[in-house]
PDB file of C-alpha atoms and ligand atoms in Angstrom:
ATOM      1  CA  MET A   1      26.589 130.260 -88.182  1.00 84.00           C
ATOM      2  CA  ARG A   2      25.032 126.905 -87.293  1.00 94.00           C
ATOM      3  CA  HIS A   3      26.412 123.378 -87.430  1.00 97.00           C
ATOM      4  CA  PHE A   4      24.296 120.220 -87.696  1.00 98.00           C
ATOM      5  CA  LEU A   5      26.115 117.662 -85.563  1.00 98.00           C
ATOM      6  CA  SER A   6      23.010 116.292 -83.883  1.00 98.00           C
ATOM      7  CA  LEU A   7      19.258 116.761 -84.023  1.00 98.00           C
ATOM      8  CA  ALA A   8      19.698 118.214 -80.531  1.00 95.00           C
ATOM      9  CA  ASP A   9      21.169 121.252 -82.365  1.00 92.00           C
ATOM     10  CA  ILE A  10      17.734 122.247 -83.730  1.00 96.00           C
ATOM     11  CA  SER A  11      14.350 123.118 -82.213  1.00 96.00           C
ATOM     12  CA  SER A  12      10.991 121.479 -82.901  1.00 97.00           C
ATOM     13  CA  ALA A  13       9.937 124.510 -84.948  1.00 97.00           C
ATOM     14  CA  GLU A  14      13.143 124.365 -87.003  1.00 97.00           C
ATOM     15  CA  LEU A  15      12.595 120.659 -87.645  1.00 98.00           C
ATOM     16  CA  THR A  16       9.053 121.303 -88.866  1.00 98.00           C
ATOM     17  CA  ALA A  17      10.326 124.077 -91.152  1.00 98.00           C
ATOM     18  CA  LEU A  18      12.963 121.711 -92.568  1.00 98.00           C
ATOM     19  CA  LEU A  19      10.348 119.036 -93.256  1.00 98.00           C
ATOM     20  CA  ASP A  20       8.130 121.586 -95.008  1.00 98.00           C
ATOM     21  CA  ALA A  21      11.079 122.774 -97.104  1.00 98.00           C
ATOM     22  CA  ALA A  22      12.001 119.171 -97.965  1.00 98.00           C
ATOM     23  CA  ALA A  23       8.434 118.557 -99.175  1.00 98.00           C
ATOM     24  CA  ARG A  24       8.626 121.656-101.417  1.00 98.00           C
ATOM     25  CA  LEU A  25      12.005 120.606-102.807  1.00 98.00           C
ATOM     26  CA  LYS A  26      10.704 117.117-103.498  1.00 98.00           C
ATOM     27  CA  LYS A  27       7.908 118.610-105.640  1.00 98.00           C
ATOM     28  CA  ASP A  28      10.269 120.919-107.527  1.00 96.00           C
ATOM     29  CA  ARG A  29      13.473 118.973-107.458  1.00 93.00           C
ATOM     30  CA  PHE A  30      15.508 120.872-110.044  1.00 95.00           C
ATOM     31  CA  ALA A  31      14.797 124.321-108.583  1.00 95.00           C
ATOM     32  CA  ALA A  32      18.115 126.031-107.852  1.00 97.00           C
ATOM     33  CA  ASP A  33      18.584 128.098-104.699  1.00 97.00           C
ATOM     34  CA  PRO A  34      20.260 131.501-105.310  1.00 96.00           C
ATOM     35  CA  ASN A  35      22.114 131.137-101.975  1.00 96.00           C
ATOM     36  CA  LEU A  36      23.810 127.994-103.243  1.00 97.00           C
ATOM     37  CA  THR A  37      24.955 129.235-106.658  1.00 97.00           C
ATOM     38  CA  GLY A  38      28.640 128.440-107.046  1.00 96.00           C
ATOM     39  CA  ARG A  39      28.867 127.066-103.484  1.00 98.00           C
ATOM     40  CA  THR A  40      30.869 123.952-102.646  1.00 98.00           C
ATOM     41  CA  LEU A  41      30.181 121.231-100.119  1.00 98.00           C
ATOM     42  CA  ALA A  42      33.120 118.988 -99.190  1.00 98.00           C
ATOM     43  CA  MET A  43      32.545 115.460 -97.948  1.00 98.00           C
ATOM     44  CA  ILE A  44      35.352 114.124 -95.783  1.00 97.00           C
ATOM     45  CA  PHE A  45      34.527 110.489 -95.063  1.00 96.00           C
ATOM     46  CA  GLU A  46      36.358 107.974 -92.881  1.00 95.00           C
ATOM     47  CA  LYS A  47      33.886 105.194 -93.763  1.00 94.00           C
ATOM     48  CA  PRO A  48      32.153 103.986 -96.958  1.00 94.00           C
ATOM     49  CA  SER A  49      28.847 105.493 -98.139  1.00 96.00           C
ATOM     50  CA  LEU A  50      26.360 105.141-100.965  1.00 98.00           C
ATOM     51  CA  ARG A  51      23.297 107.150 -99.902  1.00 98.00           C
ATOM     52  CA  THR A  52      24.937 109.952 -97.949  1.00 98.00           C
ATOM     53  CA  ARG A  53      27.568 110.721-100.533  1.00 98.00           C
ATOM     54  CA  THR A  54      25.269 110.478-103.549  1.00 98.00           C
ATOM     55  CA  SER A  55      22.467 112.514-101.975  1.00 98.00           C
ATOM     56  CA  PHE A  56      24.734 115.391-100.966  1.00 98.00           C
ATOM     57  CA  ASP A  57      26.525 115.347-104.310  1.00 98.00           C
ATOM     58  CA  VAL A  58      23.353 115.326-106.396  1.00 98.00           C
ATOM     59  CA  GLY A  59      21.576 117.686-103.993  1.00 98.00           C
ATOM     60  CA  MET A  60      24.281 120.348-104.313  1.00 98.00           C
ATOM     61  CA  LEU A  61      24.216 120.058-108.105  1.00 98.00           C
ATOM     62  CA  GLN A  62      20.445 120.526-108.195  1.00 98.00           C
ATOM     63  CA  LEU A  63      20.646 123.542-105.877  1.00 98.00           C
ATOM     64  CA  GLY A  64      23.219 125.240-108.116  1.00 98.00           C
ATOM     65  CA  GLY A  65      26.433 124.322-106.311  1.00 98.00           C
ATOM     66  CA  ARG A  66      28.686 121.293-106.250  1.00 98.00           C
ATOM     67  CA  GLY A  67      29.959 118.586-103.943  1.00 98.00           C
ATOM     68  CA  ILE A  68      33.472 117.251-103.694  1.00 97.00           C
ATOM     69  CA  TYR A  69      34.352 113.944-102.083  1.00 97.00           C
ATOM     70  CA  LEU A  70      37.584 113.489-100.148  1.00 94.00           C
ATOM     71  CA  SER A  71      38.372 109.879 -99.363  1.00 89.00           C
ATOM     72  CA  PRO A  72      40.042 108.621 -96.172  1.00 85.00           C
ATOM     73  CA  ALA A  73      43.190 107.819 -98.155  1.00 85.00           C
ATOM     74  CA  GLU A  74      43.490 111.414 -99.397  1.00 88.00           C
ATOM     75  CA  VAL A  75      42.828 113.353 -96.213  1.00 88.00           C
ATOM     76  CA  GLY A  76      44.074 111.066 -93.443  1.00 86.00           C
ATOM     77  CA  LEU A  77      42.036 113.031 -90.899  1.00 91.00           C
ATOM     78  CA  GLY A  78      44.118 113.239 -87.709  1.00 88.00           C
ATOM     79  CA  ARG A  79      46.875 111.099 -89.208  1.00 88.00           C
ATOM     80  CA  ARG A  80      48.353 112.894 -92.211  1.00 90.00           C
ATOM     81  CA  GLU A  81      47.264 116.199 -90.737  1.00 94.00           C
ATOM     82  CA  SER A  82      45.594 117.244 -87.483  1.00 96.00           C
ATOM     83  CA  ILE A  83      41.809 117.527 -87.476  1.00 97.00           C
ATOM     84  CA  ALA A  84      42.139 121.201 -86.504  1.00 97.00           C
ATOM     85  CA  ASP A  85      44.394 121.983 -89.482  1.00 97.00           C
ATOM     86  CA  VAL A  86      42.200 120.109 -91.970  1.00 97.00           C
ATOM     87  CA  SER A  87      39.247 122.062 -90.641  1.00 97.00           C
ATOM     88  CA  ARG A  88      41.005 125.435 -90.922  1.00 97.00           C
ATOM     89  CA  VAL A  89      42.239 124.743 -94.451  1.00 97.00           C
ATOM     90  CA  VAL A  90      38.984 123.374 -95.816  1.00 97.00           C
ATOM     91  CA  SER A  91      37.027 126.258 -94.218  1.00 97.00           C
ATOM     92  CA  ARG A  92      39.059 128.678 -96.399  1.00 97.00           C
ATOM     93  CA  MET A  93      37.994 126.956 -99.615  1.00 97.00           C
ATOM     94  CA  VAL A  94      34.548 125.423 -99.322  1.00 98.00           C
ATOM     95  CA  ASP A  95      31.189 126.574 -97.943  1.00 98.00           C
ATOM     96  CA  PHE A  96      29.957 123.442 -96.131  1.00 98.00           C
ATOM     97  CA  VAL A  97      31.606 120.307 -94.821  1.00 98.00           C
ATOM     98  CA  VAL A  98      29.964 116.917 -94.326  1.00 98.00           C
ATOM     99  CA  LEU A  99      32.013 114.611 -92.123  1.00 98.00           C
ATOM    100  CA  ARG A 100      31.595 110.866 -91.667  1.00 98.00           C
ATOM    101  CA  VAL A 101      33.763 109.831 -88.757  1.00 97.00           C
ATOM    102  CA  ASN A 102      34.670 106.876 -86.583  1.00 96.00           C
ATOM    103  CA  ALA A 103      34.558 108.879 -83.354  1.00 97.00           C
ATOM    104  CA  HIS A 104      31.974 111.579 -82.663  1.00 98.00           C
ATOM    105  CA  GLU A 105      34.686 113.614 -80.881  1.00 97.00           C
ATOM    106  CA  SER A 106      36.452 114.067 -84.244  1.00 97.00           C
ATOM    107  CA  LEU A 107      33.352 115.817 -85.523  1.00 97.00           C
ATOM    108  CA  GLU A 108      33.222 118.098 -82.483  1.00 98.00           C
ATOM    109  CA  GLU A 109      36.928 118.860 -82.791  1.00 98.00           C
ATOM    110  CA  PHE A 110      36.511 119.669 -86.503  1.00 98.00           C
ATOM    111  CA  ALA A 111      33.508 121.920 -85.809  1.00 98.00           C
ATOM    112  CA  ARG A 112      35.400 123.859 -83.114  1.00 98.00           C
ATOM    113  CA  HIS A 113      37.917 124.995 -85.728  1.00 98.00           C
ATOM    114  CA  ALA A 114      35.576 125.383 -88.708  1.00 98.00           C
ATOM    115  CA  THR A 115      34.384 128.735 -89.997  1.00 97.00           C
ATOM    116  CA  VAL A 116      31.756 127.131 -92.281  1.00 97.00           C
ATOM    117  CA  PRO A 117      28.784 124.942 -91.303  1.00 98.00           C
ATOM    118  CA  VAL A 118      29.702 121.343 -90.449  1.00 98.00           C
ATOM    119  CA  ILE A 119      27.182 118.537 -91.009  1.00 98.00           C
ATOM    120  CA  ASN A 120      27.352 115.128 -89.347  1.00 98.00           C
ATOM    121  CA  GLY A 121      27.249 112.540 -92.151  1.00 98.00           C
ATOM    122  CA  LEU A 122      27.322 109.725 -89.548  1.00 98.00           C
ATOM    123  CA  SER A 123      29.377 109.157 -86.425  1.00 98.00           C
ATOM    124  CA  ASP A 124      29.533 106.284 -83.973  1.00 98.00           C
ATOM    125  CA  LEU A 125      26.922 108.135 -81.876  1.00 98.00           C
ATOM    126  CA  SER A 126      24.485 109.662 -84.314  1.00 98.00           C
ATOM    127  CA  HIS A 127      23.248 109.970 -87.880  1.00 98.00           C
ATOM    128  CA  PRO A 128      21.103 113.105 -87.863  1.00 98.00           C
ATOM    129  CA  CYS A 129      20.753 113.396 -91.669  1.00 98.00           C
ATOM    130  CA  GLN A 130      19.227 109.929 -91.568  1.00 99.00           C
ATOM    131  CA  GLY A 131      16.953 110.929 -88.670  1.00 98.00           C
ATOM    132  CA  LEU A 132      15.823 113.977 -90.607  1.00 98.00           C
ATOM    133  CA  ALA A 133      14.971 111.927 -93.718  1.00 99.00           C
ATOM    134  CA  ASP A 134      13.326 109.258 -91.561  1.00 98.00           C
ATOM    135  CA  ILE A 135      10.922 111.607 -89.823  1.00 98.00           C
ATOM    136  CA  PHE A 136      10.214 113.274 -93.185  1.00 98.00           C
ATOM    137  CA  THR A 137       9.349 109.843 -94.607  1.00 98.00           C
ATOM    138  CA  ILE A 138       7.125 109.003 -91.643  1.00 98.00           C
ATOM    139  CA  ARG A 139       5.266 112.310 -91.970  1.00 98.00           C
ATOM    140  CA  GLU A 140       4.864 111.754 -95.708  1.00 98.00           C
ATOM    141  CA  LYS A 141       3.419 108.266 -95.170  1.00 98.00           C
ATOM    142  CA  MET A 142       1.408 108.846 -91.996  1.00 97.00           C
ATOM    143  CA  GLY A 143       0.545 112.544 -91.750  1.00 97.00           C
ATOM    144  CA  ASP A 144       0.323 114.115 -88.289  1.00 96.00           C
ATOM    145  CA  LEU A 145       3.425 112.937 -86.417  1.00 97.00           C
ATOM    146  CA  ARG A 146       1.719 113.389 -83.051  1.00 96.00           C
ATOM    147  CA  ARG A 147      -0.561 110.467 -83.915  1.00 97.00           C
ATOM    148  CA  VAL A 148       2.177 108.083 -85.010  1.00 98.00           C
ATOM    149  CA  GLN A 149       3.487 105.099 -83.047  1.00 98.00           C
ATOM    150  CA  ILE A 150       6.971 104.016 -84.134  1.00 98.00           C
ATOM    151  CA  ALA A 151       8.856 100.864 -83.096  1.00 98.00           C
ATOM    152  CA  PHE A 152      12.628 100.606 -83.475  1.00 99.00           C
ATOM    153  CA  ILE A 153      13.858  97.018 -83.080  1.00 98.00           C
ATOM    154  CA  GLY A 154      17.543  96.145 -82.818  1.00 98.00           C
ATOM    155  CA  ASP A 155      20.699  97.928 -81.755  1.00 98.00           C
ATOM    156  CA  GLY A 156      20.545 101.141 -79.696  1.00 98.00           C
ATOM    157  CA  ASN A 157      22.996 102.661 -82.177  1.00 98.00           C
ATOM    158  CA  ASN A 158      23.651 105.902 -84.071  1.00 98.00           C
ATOM    159  CA  VAL A 159      20.513 105.501 -86.202  1.00 98.00           C
ATOM    160  CA  ALA A 160      18.378 104.713 -83.145  1.00 98.00           C
ATOM    161  CA  HIS A 161      19.764 107.773 -81.337  1.00 98.00           C
ATOM    162  CA  SER A 162      18.845 110.103 -84.188  1.00 98.00           C
ATOM    163  CA  LEU A 163      15.401 108.537 -84.619  1.00 98.00           C
ATOM    164  CA  MET A 164      14.807 109.046 -80.880  1.00 98.00           C
ATOM    165  CA  LEU A 165      15.627 112.753 -81.162  1.00 98.00           C
ATOM    166  CA  ALA A 166      13.615 113.181 -84.376  1.00 98.00           C
ATOM    167  CA  ALA A 167      10.572 111.524 -82.784  1.00 98.00           C
ATOM    168  CA  ALA A 168      11.001 113.506 -79.563  1.00 98.00           C
ATOM    169  CA  LEU A 169      11.227 116.841 -81.410  1.00 98.00           C
ATOM    170  CA  SER A 170       8.211 116.095 -83.577  1.00 97.00           C
ATOM    171  CA  GLY A 171       5.802 114.834 -80.901  1.00 97.00           C
ATOM    172  CA  ALA A 172       5.724 111.218 -82.122  1.00 98.00           C
ATOM    173  CA  ARG A 173       5.637 108.142 -79.887  1.00 98.00           C
ATOM    174  CA  LEU A 174       8.588 105.780 -80.203  1.00 98.00           C
ATOM    175  CA  ARG A 175       9.286 102.466 -78.502  1.00 98.00           C
ATOM    176  CA  VAL A 176      12.842 101.161 -78.811  1.00 98.00           C
ATOM    177  CA  ALA A 177      13.457  97.457 -78.120  1.00 98.00           C
ATOM    178  CA  THR A 178      17.041  96.189 -77.881  1.00 98.00           C
ATOM    179  CA  PRO A 179      18.700  93.182 -76.292  1.00 98.00           C
ATOM    180  CA  SER A 180      19.944  93.810 -72.776  1.00 98.00           C
ATOM    181  CA  GLY A 181      23.312  95.576 -72.942  1.00 98.00           C
ATOM    182  CA  TYR A 182      22.581  97.171 -76.352  1.00 98.00           C
ATOM    183  CA  GLU A 183      20.260  99.947 -75.168  1.00 98.00           C
ATOM    184  CA  PRO A 184      20.701 103.497 -76.501  1.00 98.00           C
ATOM    185  CA  HIS A 185      23.378 105.670 -74.898  1.00 98.00           C
ATOM    186  CA  PRO A 186      22.160 107.359 -71.666  1.00 98.00           C
ATOM    187  CA  LYS A 187      23.019 110.798 -73.070  1.00 98.00           C
ATOM    188  CA  TYR A 188      20.646 110.307 -76.020  1.00 98.00           C
ATOM    189  CA  ARG A 189      17.958 108.940 -73.703  1.00 98.00           C
ATOM    190  CA  GLU A 190      18.261 112.123 -71.640  1.00 98.00           C
ATOM    191  CA  LEU A 191      18.236 114.400 -74.698  1.00 97.00           C
ATOM    192  CA  ALA A 192      15.202 112.575 -76.105  1.00 98.00           C
ATOM    193  CA  ALA A 193      13.389 112.733 -72.767  1.00 97.00           C
ATOM    194  CA  ALA A 194      14.008 116.486 -72.520  1.00 96.00           C
ATOM    195  CA  ALA A 195      12.781 117.135 -76.072  1.00 96.00           C
ATOM    196  CA  ALA A 196       9.820 114.793 -75.583  1.00 96.00           C
ATOM    197  CA  SER A 197       8.622 116.538 -72.452  1.00 94.00           C
ATOM    198  CA  ALA A 198       8.545 119.823 -74.378  1.00 93.00           C
ATOM    199  CA  SER A 199       6.726 118.414 -77.445  1.00 93.00           C
ATOM    200  CA  GLY A 200       4.392 115.858 -75.855  1.00 94.00           C
ATOM    201  CA  ALA A 201       6.244 112.956 -77.491  1.00 95.00           C
ATOM    202  CA  ALA A 202       6.986 109.681 -75.700  1.00 96.00           C
ATOM    203  CA  VAL A 203      10.256 107.806 -76.168  1.00 98.00           C
ATOM    204  CA  GLU A 204      10.445 104.503 -74.309  1.00 98.00           C
ATOM    205  CA  VAL A 205      13.309 102.010 -74.175  1.00 98.00           C
ATOM    206  CA  ALA A 206      12.757  98.346 -73.269  1.00 98.00           C
ATOM    207  CA  ASN A 207      13.862  94.849 -74.262  1.00 98.00           C
ATOM    208  CA  ASP A 208      10.696  93.179 -75.622  1.00 98.00           C
ATOM    209  CA  PRO A 209      10.395  93.408 -79.428  1.00 98.00           C
ATOM    210  CA  ILE A 210       6.801  92.131 -79.541  1.00 98.00           C
ATOM    211  CA  ALA A 211       5.614  94.684 -76.969  1.00 98.00           C
ATOM    212  CA  ALA A 212       7.394  97.438 -78.913  1.00 98.00           C
ATOM    213  CA  VAL A 213       5.820  96.476 -82.239  1.00 98.00           C
ATOM    214  CA  LYS A 214       2.291  95.975 -80.874  1.00 98.00           C
ATOM    215  CA  GLY A 215      -0.049  98.442 -82.588  1.00 96.00           C
ATOM    216  CA  ALA A 216       2.831 100.291 -84.291  1.00 98.00           C
ATOM    217  CA  ASP A 217       2.351 102.348 -87.476  1.00 98.00           C
ATOM    218  CA  VAL A 218       6.048 102.144 -88.320  1.00 98.00           C
ATOM    219  CA  VAL A 219       8.468  99.264 -87.718  1.00 99.00           C
ATOM    220  CA  TYR A 220      12.101 100.332 -88.114  1.00 99.00           C
ATOM    221  CA  THR A 221      15.305  98.350 -87.896  1.00 98.00           C
ATOM    222  CA  ASP A 222      19.001  98.813 -88.629  1.00 98.00           C
ATOM    223  CA  VAL A 223      22.012  96.510 -88.797  1.00 98.00           C
ATOM    224  CA  TRP A 224      23.139  94.679 -85.669  1.00 98.00           C
ATOM    225  CA  THR A 225      26.803  95.193 -86.530  1.00 98.00           C
ATOM    226  CA  SER A 226      27.613  98.746 -87.575  1.00 98.00           C
ATOM    227  CA  MET A 227      30.621  99.860 -89.610  1.00 97.00           C
ATOM    228  CA  GLY A 228      33.686  99.543 -87.409  1.00 96.00           C
ATOM    229  CA  GLN A 229      32.192  96.803 -85.173  1.00 97.00           C
ATOM    230  CA  GLU A 230      33.012  93.909 -87.509  1.00 97.00           C
ATOM    231  CA  GLN A 231      35.113  92.142 -84.851  1.00 98.00           C
ATOM    232  CA  GLU A 232      31.947  91.852 -82.698  1.00 98.00           C
ATOM    233  CA  TYR A 233      29.937  90.228 -85.500  1.00 98.00           C
ATOM    234  CA  GLU A 234      29.523  86.724 -84.004  1.00 98.00           C
ATOM    235  CA  ARG A 235      28.752  87.968 -80.498  1.00 98.00           C
ATOM    236  CA  ARG A 236      26.185  90.408 -81.844  1.00 98.00           C
ATOM    237  CA  ARG A 237      24.478  87.796 -84.037  1.00 98.00           C
ATOM    238  CA  ARG A 238      23.920  85.693 -80.933  1.00 98.00           C
ATOM    239  CA  ALA A 239      22.829  88.615 -78.759  1.00 98.00           C
ATOM    240  CA  PHE A 240      20.256  89.838 -81.306  1.00 98.00           C
ATOM    241  CA  ASN A 241      18.606  86.469 -81.806  1.00 97.00           C
ATOM    242  CA  GLY A 242      14.856  87.166 -81.459  1.00 97.00           C
ATOM    243  CA  TYR A 243      15.140  90.779 -82.653  1.00 98.00           C
ATOM    244  CA  GLN A 244      14.785  90.090 -86.372  1.00 98.00           C
ATOM    245  CA  VAL A 245      12.074  92.036 -88.199  1.00 98.00           C
ATOM    246  CA  ASN A 246      10.282  89.183 -89.975  1.00 98.00           C
ATOM    247  CA  ALA A 247       6.686  88.379 -90.930  1.00 98.00           C
ATOM    248  CA  ALA A 248       5.920  86.947 -87.483  1.00 98.00           C
ATOM    249  CA  LEU A 249       7.081  90.090 -85.663  1.00 98.00           C
ATOM    250  CA  LEU A 250       5.448  92.418 -88.202  1.00 98.00           C
ATOM    251  CA  ALA A 251       2.112  90.643 -87.631  1.00 98.00           C
ATOM    252  CA  HIS A 252       1.961  92.386 -84.215  1.00 98.00           C
ATOM    253  CA  ALA A 253       2.007  95.850 -85.818  1.00 98.00           C
ATOM    254  CA  LYS A 254      -1.017  97.576 -87.361  1.00 98.00           C
ATOM    255  CA  ARG A 255      -2.155  95.930 -90.589  1.00 97.00           C
ATOM    256  CA  ASP A 256      -1.139  98.966 -92.644  1.00 97.00           C
ATOM    257  CA  ALA A 257       2.155  99.564 -90.796  1.00 98.00           C
ATOM    258  CA  VAL A 258       5.161 100.554 -92.889  1.00 98.00           C
ATOM    259  CA  VAL A 259       8.608  99.006 -92.599  1.00 98.00           C
ATOM    260  CA  MET A 260      11.706 101.198 -92.580  1.00 99.00           C
ATOM    261  CA  HIS A 261      15.454 100.569 -92.719  1.00 98.00           C
ATOM    262  CA  ASP A 262      18.153 103.175 -93.299  1.00 98.00           C
ATOM    263  CA  LEU A 263      20.144 100.718 -95.518  1.00 98.00           C
ATOM    264  CA  PRO A 264      22.477  99.087 -96.262  1.00 98.00           C
ATOM    265  CA  ALA A 265      20.636  96.036 -94.881  1.00 98.00           C
ATOM    266  CA  HIS A 266      22.220  92.800 -93.791  1.00 98.00           C
ATOM    267  CA  ARG A 267      19.451  90.697 -95.339  1.00 98.00           C
ATOM    268  CA  GLY A 268      18.598  87.605 -93.316  1.00 98.00           C
ATOM    269  CA  GLU A 269      19.998  89.121 -90.114  1.00 98.00           C
ATOM    270  CA  GLU A 270      18.040  92.109 -88.764  1.00 98.00           C
ATOM    271  CA  ILE A 271      15.386  91.824 -91.497  1.00 98.00           C
ATOM    272  CA  THR A 272      14.146  89.100 -93.815  1.00 98.00           C
ATOM    273  CA  ASP A 273      13.943  89.442 -97.597  1.00 98.00           C
ATOM    274  CA  ASP A 274      10.167  88.986 -97.650  1.00 98.00           C
ATOM    275  CA  VAL A 275       9.668  91.942 -95.288  1.00 98.00           C
ATOM    276  CA  LEU A 276      12.299  94.198 -96.863  1.00 98.00           C
ATOM    277  CA  ASP A 277      10.930  93.522-100.358  1.00 98.00           C
ATOM    278  CA  GLY A 278       7.285  93.206 -99.270  1.00 98.00           C
ATOM    279  CA  PRO A 279       4.336  95.550 -99.793  1.00 98.00           C
ATOM    280  CA  GLN A 280       4.754  97.283 -96.423  1.00 98.00           C
ATOM    281  CA  SER A 281       8.374  98.263 -97.042  1.00 98.00           C
ATOM    282  CA  VAL A 282       9.054 101.935 -97.801  1.00 98.00           C
ATOM    283  CA  VAL A 283      12.838 101.650 -97.658  1.00 98.00           C
ATOM    284  CA  PHE A 284      13.526 102.999-101.136  1.00 98.00           C
ATOM    285  CA  ASP A 285      11.241 106.015-100.648  1.00 98.00           C
ATOM    286  CA  GLN A 286      13.127 106.509 -97.385  1.00 98.00           C
ATOM    287  CA  ALA A 287      16.479 106.318 -99.191  1.00 98.00           C
ATOM    288  CA  GLU A 288      15.309 108.819-101.843  1.00 98.00           C
ATOM    289  CA  ASN A 289      14.153 111.181 -99.119  1.00 98.00           C
ATOM    290  CA  ARG A 290      17.757 111.591 -97.974  1.00 98.00           C
ATOM    291  CA  LEU A 291      18.160 113.786-101.069  1.00 98.00           C
ATOM    292  CA  HIS A 292      15.201 116.069-100.401  1.00 98.00           C
ATOM    293  CA  ALA A 293      15.745 116.359 -96.643  1.00 98.00           C
ATOM    294  CA  GLN A 294      19.446 117.203 -96.984  1.00 98.00           C
ATOM    295  CA  LYS A 295      18.816 119.771 -99.703  1.00 98.00           C
ATOM    296  CA  ALA A 296      16.469 121.487 -97.248  1.00 98.00           C
ATOM    297  CA  LEU A 297      19.155 121.246 -94.571  1.00 98.00           C
ATOM    298  CA  VAL A 298      21.925 122.764 -96.713  1.00 98.00           C
ATOM    299  CA  ALA A 299      19.639 125.577 -97.920  1.00 98.00           C
ATOM    300  CA  TRP A 300      18.699 126.351 -94.293  1.00 97.00           C
ATOM    301  CA  LEU A 301      22.342 126.308 -93.109  1.00 97.00           C
ATOM    302  CA  ALA A 302      23.227 128.676 -95.978  1.00 96.00           C
ATOM    303  CA  ARG A 303      20.565 131.134 -94.818  1.00 93.00           C
ATOM    304  CA  GLU A 304      21.628 130.795 -91.173  1.00 90.00           C
ATOM    305  CA  ALA A 305      25.246 131.477 -92.178  1.00 84.00           C
ATOM    306  CA  VAL A 306      24.456 134.866 -93.740  1.00 72.00           C
ATOM    307  CA  ARG A 307      22.126 136.112 -90.994  1.00 60.00           C
TER     308      ARG A 307
HETATM  309  N1   CP B   1      21.927 105.108 -94.728  1.00 92.58           N
HETATM  310  C1   CP B   1      23.150 105.580 -95.056  1.00 92.58           C
HETATM  311  O1   CP B   1      23.673 106.509 -94.439  1.00 92.58           O
HETATM  312  O2   CP B   1      23.717 104.969 -96.120  1.00 92.58           O
HETATM  313  P1   CP B   1      25.243 105.127 -96.616  1.00 92.58           P
HETATM  314  O3   CP B   1      26.100 104.541 -95.509  1.00 92.58           O
HETATM  315  O4   CP B   1      25.324 104.347 -97.882  1.00 92.58           O
HETATM  316  O5   CP B   1      25.539 106.581 -96.798  1.00 92.58           O
HETATM  317  N1  NVA B   2      24.346 101.821 -87.947  1.00 92.58           N
HETATM  318  C1  NVA B   2      24.913 101.780 -89.267  1.00 92.58           C
HETATM  319  C2  NVA B   2      24.282 102.800 -90.151  1.00 92.58           C
HETATM  320  C3  NVA B   2      24.793 102.831 -91.561  1.00 92.58           C
HETATM  321  C4  NVA B   2      24.147 103.888 -92.406  1.00 92.58           C
HETATM  322  C5  NVA B   2      26.416 101.988 -89.190  1.00 92.58           C
HETATM  323  O1  NVA B   2      26.861 102.862 -88.430  1.00 92.58           O
HETATM  324  O2  NVA B   2      27.150 101.270 -89.860  1.00 92.58           O
END
């Protein structure tokens, strides 16, 4: 049985197979999967969600199963009941669990006690379902990932970490530009470097947004203040001055570059309205692709679980 806590949990070949499966499911979106008939996926979320919750819920329905959503108030993960006990109980009733947690360790603790596949629906450290949909979107828009130059501008956060691993596994080139002190976590830099050396990818981290965007095919940004960091809002706004994805910055990318954002966006902070709503933006295709990519993921985990 496999979990999906991080993109470091899968190989380059497995990632390619998932992207191929996602493309097939996107073409034939109401095709049920016999392995998913009558199966249940529980979502236990400690933070709000629009895309992640809706895509798993709708995805399970289309595959022939169902999703159930358990809110923070109901479960009280680690407060009303220990993480280990919630994991043991839920494992007896459902077939997959998606967790959205404040602390990545909660996810690891849950997975240690689970007897069904556990999927990371976002933690403070990573957002691999987003990374999966992102690299699927980039392949869909650009073709051969080994020829693609991606720029990520902003916070070296959970979304950046997963994009780094997705790029590294797929042979793409990625330049990350963050303000000093907001670089990606060293562990994710190491994981990305290891995967990149095997695939021929290049993942670079620096502080100059213009240099990162120069000649890029894809310009990606995410919020400066993630969920749970609200008390740092003012400090972060100051620190990220100069890292906004706006028309002036985008002018340094290739003329046909696409703009990506995992959403929700803080419009007017990390990205301007004209860029987010402009002709180069693919953010709503990217959001839709969460559905197709995660259906491929659940179908794969179901097959891995019965092997
Ligand atoms: N991008 C993303 O994960 O969105 P939600 O927080 O709405 O699920
Ligand atoms: N970095 C953001 C992503 C939201 C999908 C956050 O963690 O809030």
